XYZ file of C-alpha atoms in Angstrom:
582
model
C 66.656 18.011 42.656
C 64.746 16.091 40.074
C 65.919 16.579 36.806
C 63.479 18.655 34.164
C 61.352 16.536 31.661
C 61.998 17.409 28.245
C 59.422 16.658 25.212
C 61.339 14.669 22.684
C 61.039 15.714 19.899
C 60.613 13.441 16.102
C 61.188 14.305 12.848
C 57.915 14.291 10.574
C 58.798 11.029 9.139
C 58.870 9.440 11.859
C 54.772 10.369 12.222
C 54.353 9.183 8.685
C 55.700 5.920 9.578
C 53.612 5.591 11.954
C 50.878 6.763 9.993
C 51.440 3.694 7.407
C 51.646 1.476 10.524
C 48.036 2.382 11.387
C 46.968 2.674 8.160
C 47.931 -0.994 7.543
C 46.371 -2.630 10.618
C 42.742 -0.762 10.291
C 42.760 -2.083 6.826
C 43.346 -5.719 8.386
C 40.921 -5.551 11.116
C 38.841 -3.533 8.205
C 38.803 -6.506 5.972
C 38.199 -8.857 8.993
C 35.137 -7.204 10.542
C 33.764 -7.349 7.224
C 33.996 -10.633 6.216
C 32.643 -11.743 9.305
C 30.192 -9.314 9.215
C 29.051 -10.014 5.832
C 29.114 -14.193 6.914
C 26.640 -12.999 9.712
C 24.117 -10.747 7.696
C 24.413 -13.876 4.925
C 23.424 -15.942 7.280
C 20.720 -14.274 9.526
C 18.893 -13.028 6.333
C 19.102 -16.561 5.168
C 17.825 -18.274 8.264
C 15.013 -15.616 8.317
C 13.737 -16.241 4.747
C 14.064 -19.995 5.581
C 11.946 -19.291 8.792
C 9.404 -17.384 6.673
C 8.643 -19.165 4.141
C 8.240 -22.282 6.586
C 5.361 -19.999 8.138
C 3.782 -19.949 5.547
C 4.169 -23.717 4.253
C 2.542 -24.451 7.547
C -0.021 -22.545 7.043
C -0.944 -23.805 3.230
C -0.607 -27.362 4.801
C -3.053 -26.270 7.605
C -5.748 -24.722 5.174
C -5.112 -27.572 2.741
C -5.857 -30.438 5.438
C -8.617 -28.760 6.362
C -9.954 -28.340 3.028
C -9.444 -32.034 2.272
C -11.244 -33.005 5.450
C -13.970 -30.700 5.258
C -14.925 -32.109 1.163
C -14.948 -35.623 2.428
C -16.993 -35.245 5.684
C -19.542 -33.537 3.084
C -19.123 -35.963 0.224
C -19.975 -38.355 3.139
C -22.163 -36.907 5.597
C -23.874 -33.005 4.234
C -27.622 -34.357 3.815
C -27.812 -31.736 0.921
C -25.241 -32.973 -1.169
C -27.542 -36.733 -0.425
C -30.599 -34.886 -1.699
C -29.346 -33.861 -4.711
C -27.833 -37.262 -5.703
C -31.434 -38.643 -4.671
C -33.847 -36.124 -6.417
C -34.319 -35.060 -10.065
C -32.432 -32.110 -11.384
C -35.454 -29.904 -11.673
C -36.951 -30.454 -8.759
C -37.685 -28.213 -6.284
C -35.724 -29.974 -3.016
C -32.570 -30.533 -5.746
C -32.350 -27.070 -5.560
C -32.976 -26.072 -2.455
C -29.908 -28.667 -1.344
C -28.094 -26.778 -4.097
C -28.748 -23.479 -2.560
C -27.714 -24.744 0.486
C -24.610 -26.220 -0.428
C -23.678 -23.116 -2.289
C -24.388 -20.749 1.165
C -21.621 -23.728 3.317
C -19.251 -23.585 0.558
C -19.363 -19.555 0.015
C -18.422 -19.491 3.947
C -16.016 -21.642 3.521
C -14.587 -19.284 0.719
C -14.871 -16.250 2.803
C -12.385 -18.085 5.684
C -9.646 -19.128 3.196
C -9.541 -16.499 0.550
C -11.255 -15.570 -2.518
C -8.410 -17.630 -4.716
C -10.189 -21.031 -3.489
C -12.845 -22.447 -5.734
C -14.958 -25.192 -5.172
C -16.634 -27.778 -7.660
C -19.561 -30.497 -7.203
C -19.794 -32.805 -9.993
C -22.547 -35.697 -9.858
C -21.648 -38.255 -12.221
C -25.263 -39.985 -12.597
C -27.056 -37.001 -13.086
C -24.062 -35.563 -15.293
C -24.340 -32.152 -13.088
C -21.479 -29.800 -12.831
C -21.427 -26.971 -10.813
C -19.471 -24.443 -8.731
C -20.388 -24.396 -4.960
C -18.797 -21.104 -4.118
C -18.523 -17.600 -6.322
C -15.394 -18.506 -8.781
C -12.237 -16.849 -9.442
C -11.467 -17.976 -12.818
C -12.622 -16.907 -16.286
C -15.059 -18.893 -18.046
C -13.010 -20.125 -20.071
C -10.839 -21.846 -17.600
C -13.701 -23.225 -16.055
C -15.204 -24.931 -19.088
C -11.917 -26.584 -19.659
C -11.985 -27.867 -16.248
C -14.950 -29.272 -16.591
C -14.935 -31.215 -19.617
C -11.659 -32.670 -18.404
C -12.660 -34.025 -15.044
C -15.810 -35.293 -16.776
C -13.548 -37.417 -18.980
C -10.985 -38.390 -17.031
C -14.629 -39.821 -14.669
C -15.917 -41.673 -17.082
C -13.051 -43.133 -18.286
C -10.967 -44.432 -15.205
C -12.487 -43.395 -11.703
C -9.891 -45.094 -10.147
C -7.648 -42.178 -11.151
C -9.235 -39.860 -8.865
C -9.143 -42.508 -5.635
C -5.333 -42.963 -6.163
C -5.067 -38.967 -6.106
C -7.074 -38.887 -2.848
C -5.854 -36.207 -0.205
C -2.826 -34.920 -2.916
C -3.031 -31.855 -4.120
C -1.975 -32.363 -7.564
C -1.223 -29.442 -10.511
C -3.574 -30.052 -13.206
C -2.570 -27.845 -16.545
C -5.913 -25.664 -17.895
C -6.077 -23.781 -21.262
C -1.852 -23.311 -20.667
C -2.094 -21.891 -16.910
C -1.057 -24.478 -13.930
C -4.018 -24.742 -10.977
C -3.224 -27.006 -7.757
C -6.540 -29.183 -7.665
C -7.802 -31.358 -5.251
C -10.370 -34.116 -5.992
C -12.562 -36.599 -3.561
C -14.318 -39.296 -4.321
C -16.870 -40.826 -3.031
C -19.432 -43.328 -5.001
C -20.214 -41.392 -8.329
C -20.130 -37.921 -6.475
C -16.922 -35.917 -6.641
C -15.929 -32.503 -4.902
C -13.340 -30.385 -6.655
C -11.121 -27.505 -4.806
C -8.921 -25.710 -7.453
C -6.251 -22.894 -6.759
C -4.329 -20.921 -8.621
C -0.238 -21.750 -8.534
C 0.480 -18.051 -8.982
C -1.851 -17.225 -6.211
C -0.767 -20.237 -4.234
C 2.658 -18.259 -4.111
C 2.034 -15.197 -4.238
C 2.707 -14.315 -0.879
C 6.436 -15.556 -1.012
C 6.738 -13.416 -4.193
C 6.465 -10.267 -1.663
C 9.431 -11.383 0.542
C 13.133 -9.771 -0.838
C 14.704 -12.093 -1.898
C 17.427 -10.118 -3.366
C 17.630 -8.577 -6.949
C 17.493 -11.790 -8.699
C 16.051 -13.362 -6.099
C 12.674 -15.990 -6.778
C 10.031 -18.621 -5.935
C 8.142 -21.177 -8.083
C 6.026 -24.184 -7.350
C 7.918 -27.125 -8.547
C 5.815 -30.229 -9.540
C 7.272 -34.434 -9.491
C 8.859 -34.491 -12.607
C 10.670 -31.473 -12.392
C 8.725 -29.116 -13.925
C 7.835 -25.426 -12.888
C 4.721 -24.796 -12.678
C 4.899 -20.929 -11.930
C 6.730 -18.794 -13.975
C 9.677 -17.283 -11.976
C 8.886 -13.446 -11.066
C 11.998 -11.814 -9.514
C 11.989 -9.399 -6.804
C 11.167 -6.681 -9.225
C 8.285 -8.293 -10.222
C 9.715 -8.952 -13.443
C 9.531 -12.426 -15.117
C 12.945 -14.677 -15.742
C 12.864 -15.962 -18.479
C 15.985 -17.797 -17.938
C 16.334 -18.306 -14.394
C 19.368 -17.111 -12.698
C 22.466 -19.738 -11.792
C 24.008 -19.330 -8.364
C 27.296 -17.844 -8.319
C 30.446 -20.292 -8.524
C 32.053 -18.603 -6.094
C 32.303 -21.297 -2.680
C 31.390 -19.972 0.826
C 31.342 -16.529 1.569
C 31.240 -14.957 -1.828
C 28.312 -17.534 -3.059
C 25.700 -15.068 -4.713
C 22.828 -17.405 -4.208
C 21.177 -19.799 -1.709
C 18.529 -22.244 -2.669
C 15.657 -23.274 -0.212
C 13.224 -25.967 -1.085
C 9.896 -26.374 1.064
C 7.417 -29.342 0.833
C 3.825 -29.404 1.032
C 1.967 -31.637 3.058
C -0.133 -34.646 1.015
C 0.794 -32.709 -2.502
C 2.784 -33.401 -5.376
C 4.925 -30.679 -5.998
C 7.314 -28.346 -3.413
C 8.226 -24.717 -3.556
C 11.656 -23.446 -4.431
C 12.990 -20.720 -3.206
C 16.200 -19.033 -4.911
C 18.032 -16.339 -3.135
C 20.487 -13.971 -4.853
C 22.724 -12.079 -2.142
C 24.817 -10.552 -5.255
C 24.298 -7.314 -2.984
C 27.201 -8.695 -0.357
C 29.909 -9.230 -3.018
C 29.375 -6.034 -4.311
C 29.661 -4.374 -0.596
C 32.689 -6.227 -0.260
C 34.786 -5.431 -3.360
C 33.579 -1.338 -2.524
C 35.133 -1.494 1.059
C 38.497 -3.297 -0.945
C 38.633 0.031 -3.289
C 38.010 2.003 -0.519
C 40.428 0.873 1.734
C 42.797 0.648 -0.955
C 42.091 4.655 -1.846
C 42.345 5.132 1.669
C 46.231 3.868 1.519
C 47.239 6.031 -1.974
C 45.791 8.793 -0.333
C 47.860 8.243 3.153
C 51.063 7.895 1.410
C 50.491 10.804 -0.864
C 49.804 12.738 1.798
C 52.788 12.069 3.422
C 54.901 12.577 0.994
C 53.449 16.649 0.369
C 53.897 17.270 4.388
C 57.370 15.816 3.958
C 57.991 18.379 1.226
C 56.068 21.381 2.453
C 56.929 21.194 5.755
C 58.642 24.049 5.754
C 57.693 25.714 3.229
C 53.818 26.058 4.011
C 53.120 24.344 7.024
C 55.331 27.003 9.238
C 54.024 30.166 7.957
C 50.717 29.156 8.188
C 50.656 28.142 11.458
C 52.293 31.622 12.060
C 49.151 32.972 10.248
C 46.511 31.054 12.458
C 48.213 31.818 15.631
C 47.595 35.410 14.954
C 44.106 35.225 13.816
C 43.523 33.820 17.004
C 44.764 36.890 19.190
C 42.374 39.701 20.177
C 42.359 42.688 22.483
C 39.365 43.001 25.427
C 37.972 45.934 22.593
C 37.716 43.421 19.338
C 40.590 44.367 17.886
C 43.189 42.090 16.059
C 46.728 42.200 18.147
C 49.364 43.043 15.129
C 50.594 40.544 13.594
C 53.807 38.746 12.666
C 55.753 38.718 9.764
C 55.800 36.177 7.212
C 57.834 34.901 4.617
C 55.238 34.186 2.571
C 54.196 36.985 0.336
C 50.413 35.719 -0.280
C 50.295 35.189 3.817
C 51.658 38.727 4.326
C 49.150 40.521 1.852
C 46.337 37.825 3.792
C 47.464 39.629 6.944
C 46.331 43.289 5.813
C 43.141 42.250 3.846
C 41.886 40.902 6.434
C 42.531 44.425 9.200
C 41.033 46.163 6.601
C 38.196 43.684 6.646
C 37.466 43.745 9.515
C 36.741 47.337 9.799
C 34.636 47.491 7.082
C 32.645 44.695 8.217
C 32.530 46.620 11.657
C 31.256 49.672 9.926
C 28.979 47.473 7.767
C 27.254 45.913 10.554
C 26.679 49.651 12.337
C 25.314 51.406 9.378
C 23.297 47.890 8.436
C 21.796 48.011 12.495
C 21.105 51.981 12.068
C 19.205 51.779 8.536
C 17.401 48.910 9.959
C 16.184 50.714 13.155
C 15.182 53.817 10.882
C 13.129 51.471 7.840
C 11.109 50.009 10.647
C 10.447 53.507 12.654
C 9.452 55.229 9.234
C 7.231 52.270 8.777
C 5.439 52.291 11.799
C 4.624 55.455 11.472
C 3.543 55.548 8.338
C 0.976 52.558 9.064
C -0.173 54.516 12.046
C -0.405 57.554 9.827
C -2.866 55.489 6.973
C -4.779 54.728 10.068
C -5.481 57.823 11.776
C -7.305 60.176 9.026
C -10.142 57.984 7.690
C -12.365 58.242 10.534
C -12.289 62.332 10.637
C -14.852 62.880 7.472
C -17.578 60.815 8.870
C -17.247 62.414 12.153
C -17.699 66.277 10.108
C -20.529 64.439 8.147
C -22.320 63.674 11.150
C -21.911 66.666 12.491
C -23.178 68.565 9.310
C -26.226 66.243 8.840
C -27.347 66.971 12.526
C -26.816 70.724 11.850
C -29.481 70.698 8.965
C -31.472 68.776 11.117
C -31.183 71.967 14.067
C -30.103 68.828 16.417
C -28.207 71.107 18.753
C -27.763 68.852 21.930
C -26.971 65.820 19.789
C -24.698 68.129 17.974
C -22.927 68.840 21.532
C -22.553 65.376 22.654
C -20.747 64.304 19.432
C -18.586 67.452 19.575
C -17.268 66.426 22.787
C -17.024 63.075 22.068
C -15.527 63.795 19.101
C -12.926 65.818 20.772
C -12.406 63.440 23.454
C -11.777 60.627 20.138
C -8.567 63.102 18.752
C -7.412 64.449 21.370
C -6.773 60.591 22.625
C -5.011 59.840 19.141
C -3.132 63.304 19.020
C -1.810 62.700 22.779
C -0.668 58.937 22.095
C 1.972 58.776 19.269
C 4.108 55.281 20.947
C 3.928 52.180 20.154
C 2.352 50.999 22.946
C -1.097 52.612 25.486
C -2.510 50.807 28.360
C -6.004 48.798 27.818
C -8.318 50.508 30.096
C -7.180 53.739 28.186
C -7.849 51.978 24.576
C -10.481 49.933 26.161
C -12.273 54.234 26.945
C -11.051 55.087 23.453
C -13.377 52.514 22.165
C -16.273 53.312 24.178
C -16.332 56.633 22.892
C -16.138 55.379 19.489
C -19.371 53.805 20.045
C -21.039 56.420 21.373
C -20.039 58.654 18.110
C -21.757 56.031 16.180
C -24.544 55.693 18.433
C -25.200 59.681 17.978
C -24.851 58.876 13.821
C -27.440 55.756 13.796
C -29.315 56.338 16.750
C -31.274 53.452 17.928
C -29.806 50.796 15.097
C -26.645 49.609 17.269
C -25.914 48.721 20.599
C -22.804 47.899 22.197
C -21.601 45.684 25.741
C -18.136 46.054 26.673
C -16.457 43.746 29.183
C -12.941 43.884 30.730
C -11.639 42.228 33.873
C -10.761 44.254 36.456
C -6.531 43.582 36.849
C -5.910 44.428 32.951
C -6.239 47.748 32.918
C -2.621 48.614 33.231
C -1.840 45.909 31.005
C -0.293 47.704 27.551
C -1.438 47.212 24.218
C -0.936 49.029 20.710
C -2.559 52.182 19.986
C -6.089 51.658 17.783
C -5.573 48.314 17.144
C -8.975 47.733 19.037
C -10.413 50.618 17.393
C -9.866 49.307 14.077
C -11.758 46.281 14.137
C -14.623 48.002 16.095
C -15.027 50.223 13.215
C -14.851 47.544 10.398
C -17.490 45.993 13.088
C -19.632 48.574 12.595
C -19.285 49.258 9.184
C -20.463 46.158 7.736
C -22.802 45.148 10.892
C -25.011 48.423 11.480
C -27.957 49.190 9.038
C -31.175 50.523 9.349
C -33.523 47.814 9.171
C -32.557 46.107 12.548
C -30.460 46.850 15.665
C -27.093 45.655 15.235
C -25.026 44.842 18.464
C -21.319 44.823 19.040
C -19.620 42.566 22.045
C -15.926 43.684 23.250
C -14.525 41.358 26.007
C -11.097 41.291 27.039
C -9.563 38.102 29.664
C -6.008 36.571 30.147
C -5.471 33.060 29.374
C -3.085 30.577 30.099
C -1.205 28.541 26.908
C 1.517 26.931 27.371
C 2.102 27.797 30.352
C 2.487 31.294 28.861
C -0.019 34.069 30.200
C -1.474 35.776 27.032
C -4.167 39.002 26.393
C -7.286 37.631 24.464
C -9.339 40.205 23.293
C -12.891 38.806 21.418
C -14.823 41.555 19.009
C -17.822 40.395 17.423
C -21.216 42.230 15.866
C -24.788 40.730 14.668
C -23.843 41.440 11.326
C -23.961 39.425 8.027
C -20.356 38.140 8.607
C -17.226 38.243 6.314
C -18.270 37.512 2.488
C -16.383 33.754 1.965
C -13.796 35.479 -0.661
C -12.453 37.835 2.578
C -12.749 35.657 5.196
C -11.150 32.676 3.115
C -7.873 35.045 2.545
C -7.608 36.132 5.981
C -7.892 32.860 7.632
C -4.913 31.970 5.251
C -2.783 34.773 5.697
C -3.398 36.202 2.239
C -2.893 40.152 1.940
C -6.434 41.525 0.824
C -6.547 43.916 -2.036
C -6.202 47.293 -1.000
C -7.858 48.825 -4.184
C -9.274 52.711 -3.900
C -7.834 52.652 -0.022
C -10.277 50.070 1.588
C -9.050 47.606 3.818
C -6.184 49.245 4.658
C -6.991 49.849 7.975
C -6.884 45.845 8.878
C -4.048 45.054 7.365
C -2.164 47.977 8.399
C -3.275 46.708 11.975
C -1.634 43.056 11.044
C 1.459 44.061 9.985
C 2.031 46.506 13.364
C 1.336 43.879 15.683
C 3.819 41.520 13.506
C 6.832 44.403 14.030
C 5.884 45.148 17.499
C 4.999 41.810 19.021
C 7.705 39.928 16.552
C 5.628 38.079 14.987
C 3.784 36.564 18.849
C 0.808 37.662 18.244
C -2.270 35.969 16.569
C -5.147 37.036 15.087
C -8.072 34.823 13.599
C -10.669 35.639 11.756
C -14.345 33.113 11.475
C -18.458 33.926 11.346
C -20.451 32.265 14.233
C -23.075 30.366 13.555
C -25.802 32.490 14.417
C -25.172 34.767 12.114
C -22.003 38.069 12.574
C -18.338 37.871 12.173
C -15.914 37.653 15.416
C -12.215 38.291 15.770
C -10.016 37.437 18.399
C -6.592 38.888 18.820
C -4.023 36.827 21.464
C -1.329 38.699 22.361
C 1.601 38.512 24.971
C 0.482 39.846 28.522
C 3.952 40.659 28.949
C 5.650 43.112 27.127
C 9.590 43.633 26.748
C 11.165 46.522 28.630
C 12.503 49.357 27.180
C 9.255 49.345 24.508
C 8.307 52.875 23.209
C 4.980 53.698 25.702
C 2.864 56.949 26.009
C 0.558 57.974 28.493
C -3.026 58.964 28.220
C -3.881 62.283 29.404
């Protein structure tokens, strides 16, 4: 016979040695994964700035090529820019080539960006003048003027060496990138900003500390350095001294294409060292906290750890009726008095919950009832004043119609007291509602009534319908025209769920904007002197019966009346309190 496996069985240190072991190779492979993956990040997020910003030096050398080309095939060739150097400065075709110069130069503009600005300056007439709507102040601009005038007159041979460069030209202490072309005694000028040369880069992270500047031949920057913040350095940041990994920053220099100067771009990645000395402390509190802890289980072993596992193993044991098995002794005397707080408990939290269910059932059924109560009187005095106005008139047949209907009206409210009647039944109730009021007002309202056929066994709340007929009629009837009042009742299909949608609406002058405002929002109306009870009363029963499913919305068509629809679950849950119409 094979011989019984036995579970050996180790002393607690030996787990806590074991414990150190792990703890000591995670925080190798720890410190491992993250200095590789901090080399990686470094070096992706570097690559990807580098890849950036030469996008965008392409694209500055593109538009500035273009630029160049486009001033010299005009200094040479644009017949507008010839008959201005040919014709007098006041004539009439000087201008017109002026005008028309402007219009090229202003589309030019509109392709490149609003920072571009472009200059004409005829030396023989001594004219000076922009060609395309300027971004610069006035100031600026004069500046600019008077120096390219001198520097014209004095040595044009200046000008031809700087052909094609984009040079930066200093301008009342701000630094533009200009670009100037020759040609005879005529000279076009294109002048941008170095800040909004840049400004582009200035949006990329480049860390905290992280900047860009335009740096010119000699050294010199010609931007001031805005960090990532968008503040402005005055001393600009040094790269870290730290070699390889823990460098802070990377520097990233970009030329330009036929121009004097390049862009530098300085990137602080102070962020990694700081990720790496948190993961050191936390690894490090991860280790004091392992050997702490192994140290209490050593000592508590079995002085906590063994009656407490006593205490969870019977908190865990119940009997098929809910109740807690008894439970085992303990040698702890704050476990043992644990053990009989809690029987006790939970028996009061058993009674709790009972009483809690049975006041609950009772608030809501007192409720209900009282709602239904609120609703149920108001309509009894105008039915006696009808009666008693037709009386003094000697109106005896009317005054036997609205008897009966009358009866019919109470004797359908006295026989239903559930929650919940069918809708032909309610749908009747209505209709003899009407007629009351048709016997009160005579020929001044008119009623259709529409139902399909298969809903009649379909169950709604008692006088829910009822209510909004009557608020229908109350504000919609009056004696200077015939007001008419529409009830149609349908199923519909949303979300795949079939719902009751019940539409009332009258000819009348609509809710006032103050009412119908508060009930589109869900905003109880004041119920000052006992009006408007009857609606929200209505509200808050289909909320408690339907559990909060059902929807009611309130809005005035356009051609004049107001218009409710109620949508309500077709289906209603078994076991709902029903009565029957007799």
């Amino acid at each position: 016979m094979a011989k019984p496996t036995e579970n050996k069985q180790y002393p607690l240190r030996h787990y806590v040695n074991i414990m150190f072991l792990i703890s000591f190779i995670v925080l190798i492979l720890d410190f491992a994964i993250s200095i590789s993956a901090i080399s990686i990040v470094k070096q992706q997020a570097t690559r990807y700035l580098q890849d950036t910003a030469g996008l965008y030096l392409d694209r500055i050398n593109h538009d500035f090529a273009y630029i160049n080309h486009y001033t010299g095939w005009t200094l040479a060739n644009d017949e507008s820019l010839k008959a201005m150097t040919t014709s007098p400065m006041n004539s009439r075709e000087f201008f017109e080539a002026n005008e028309n110069l402007h219009k090229r130069f202003t589309e030019l503009q509109k392709n490149y960006g609003q920072e571009y600005n472009f200059f004409v300056y005829l030396k023989k007439q001594s004219f000076f003048l922009n060609c395309a709507p300027i971004s610069i102040s006035y100031s600026d601009y004069q500046a600019l003027k008077e120096q390219i005038i001198a520097n014209a007159r004095q040595d044009r041979n200046v000008y031809e060496k700087l052909y094609s460069k984009w040079t930066p030209v200093r301008v009342n202490g701000k630094f533009y990138i200009t670009n100037i072309v020759p040609y005879y005694d005529s000279y076009m000028i294109s002048l941008v900003s170095a800040d909004n040369l840049i400004r582009p880069l200035r949006e990329i992270n480049l860390g905290e500390n992280g900047f860009v500047s335009l740096i010119a031949e000699n050294g010199q920057s010609i931007t001031s350095p805005v960090s990532n913040r968008g503040q402005v350095l005055n001393d600009v940041p040094q790269a870290s001294s730290s070699p390889g990994l823990f460098q802070a920053g990377t520097t990233v220099n970009g030329q330009f294409t036929n121009a004097t100067f390049h862009v530098k771009l300085v990137i602080q990645f102070g962020t990694f060292e700081k990720i790496m000395i948190a993961q050191l402390l936390i690894l490090l509190l991860a280790v004091i906290i392992t050997c702490s802890l192994g140290f209490i289980l050593l000592y508590f072993r079995n002085k906590v750890l063994r009656p407490i596992k006593n205490f969870s193993y019977n908190l865990a044991f119940w009997t098929e009726e809910g109740e807690p098995l008894e439970f085992q002794g303990s040698k702890i005397i704050e476990l043992e008095k644990a053990n009989k707080q809690f029987l006790n408990l939970i028996g009061q939290i058993k009674k709790f919950k009972i009483d809690l269910y049975e006041r609950e059932l009772e608030k809501q059924r007192i409720q209900l009832d009282y709602m239904k109560l609120q609703i149920k009187p108001h309509f009894f005095l105008n039915c006696l004043t009808s009666i008693y106005s037709m009386a003094q008139m000697q109106m005896h047949e009317e005054i036997e119609r609205m008897a009966l209907s009358t009866a019919k009206y109470f004797r359908y409210i006295f026989q239903n007291d559930g929650d919940f009647v069918k809708l032909g039944d309610e749908i009747e109730h209505v209709r003899i509602y009407l007629e009351i009021q048709q016997h009160r007002y005579q020929n001044a309202l008119a009623y259709r009534i529409e139902q399909e056929e298969n809903l009649a066994e379909t169950e709604i709340p008692p006088l829910v319908l009822q209510t909004f007929v009557e608020n229908a009629v109350k504000y919609a009837v009056s004696r200077v025209a015939e007001a008419r009042i529409e009830l149609a009742a349908g199923l519909q299909l949303d979300a795949g769920e079939e719902r009751l949608v019940i539409r009332i609406s009258d000819t009348g002058p609509g809710f006032p904007p103050d009412i119908l405002e508060k009930l589109q929002s869900g905003v109880s109306l004041e119920q000052t002197a006992g009006t408007r009870i009857g609606i929200m009363n209505t509200l808050q029963r289909l909320d408690s019966l339907y559990d909060k499913q059902a929807a009611v919305s309130f809005f005035n068509k356009e051609d004049g009346g107001a218009c409710v629809i109620l949508s309500l679950p077709a289906n209603v849950a078994a076991g709902t309190n029903r009565s029957v119409a007799l």
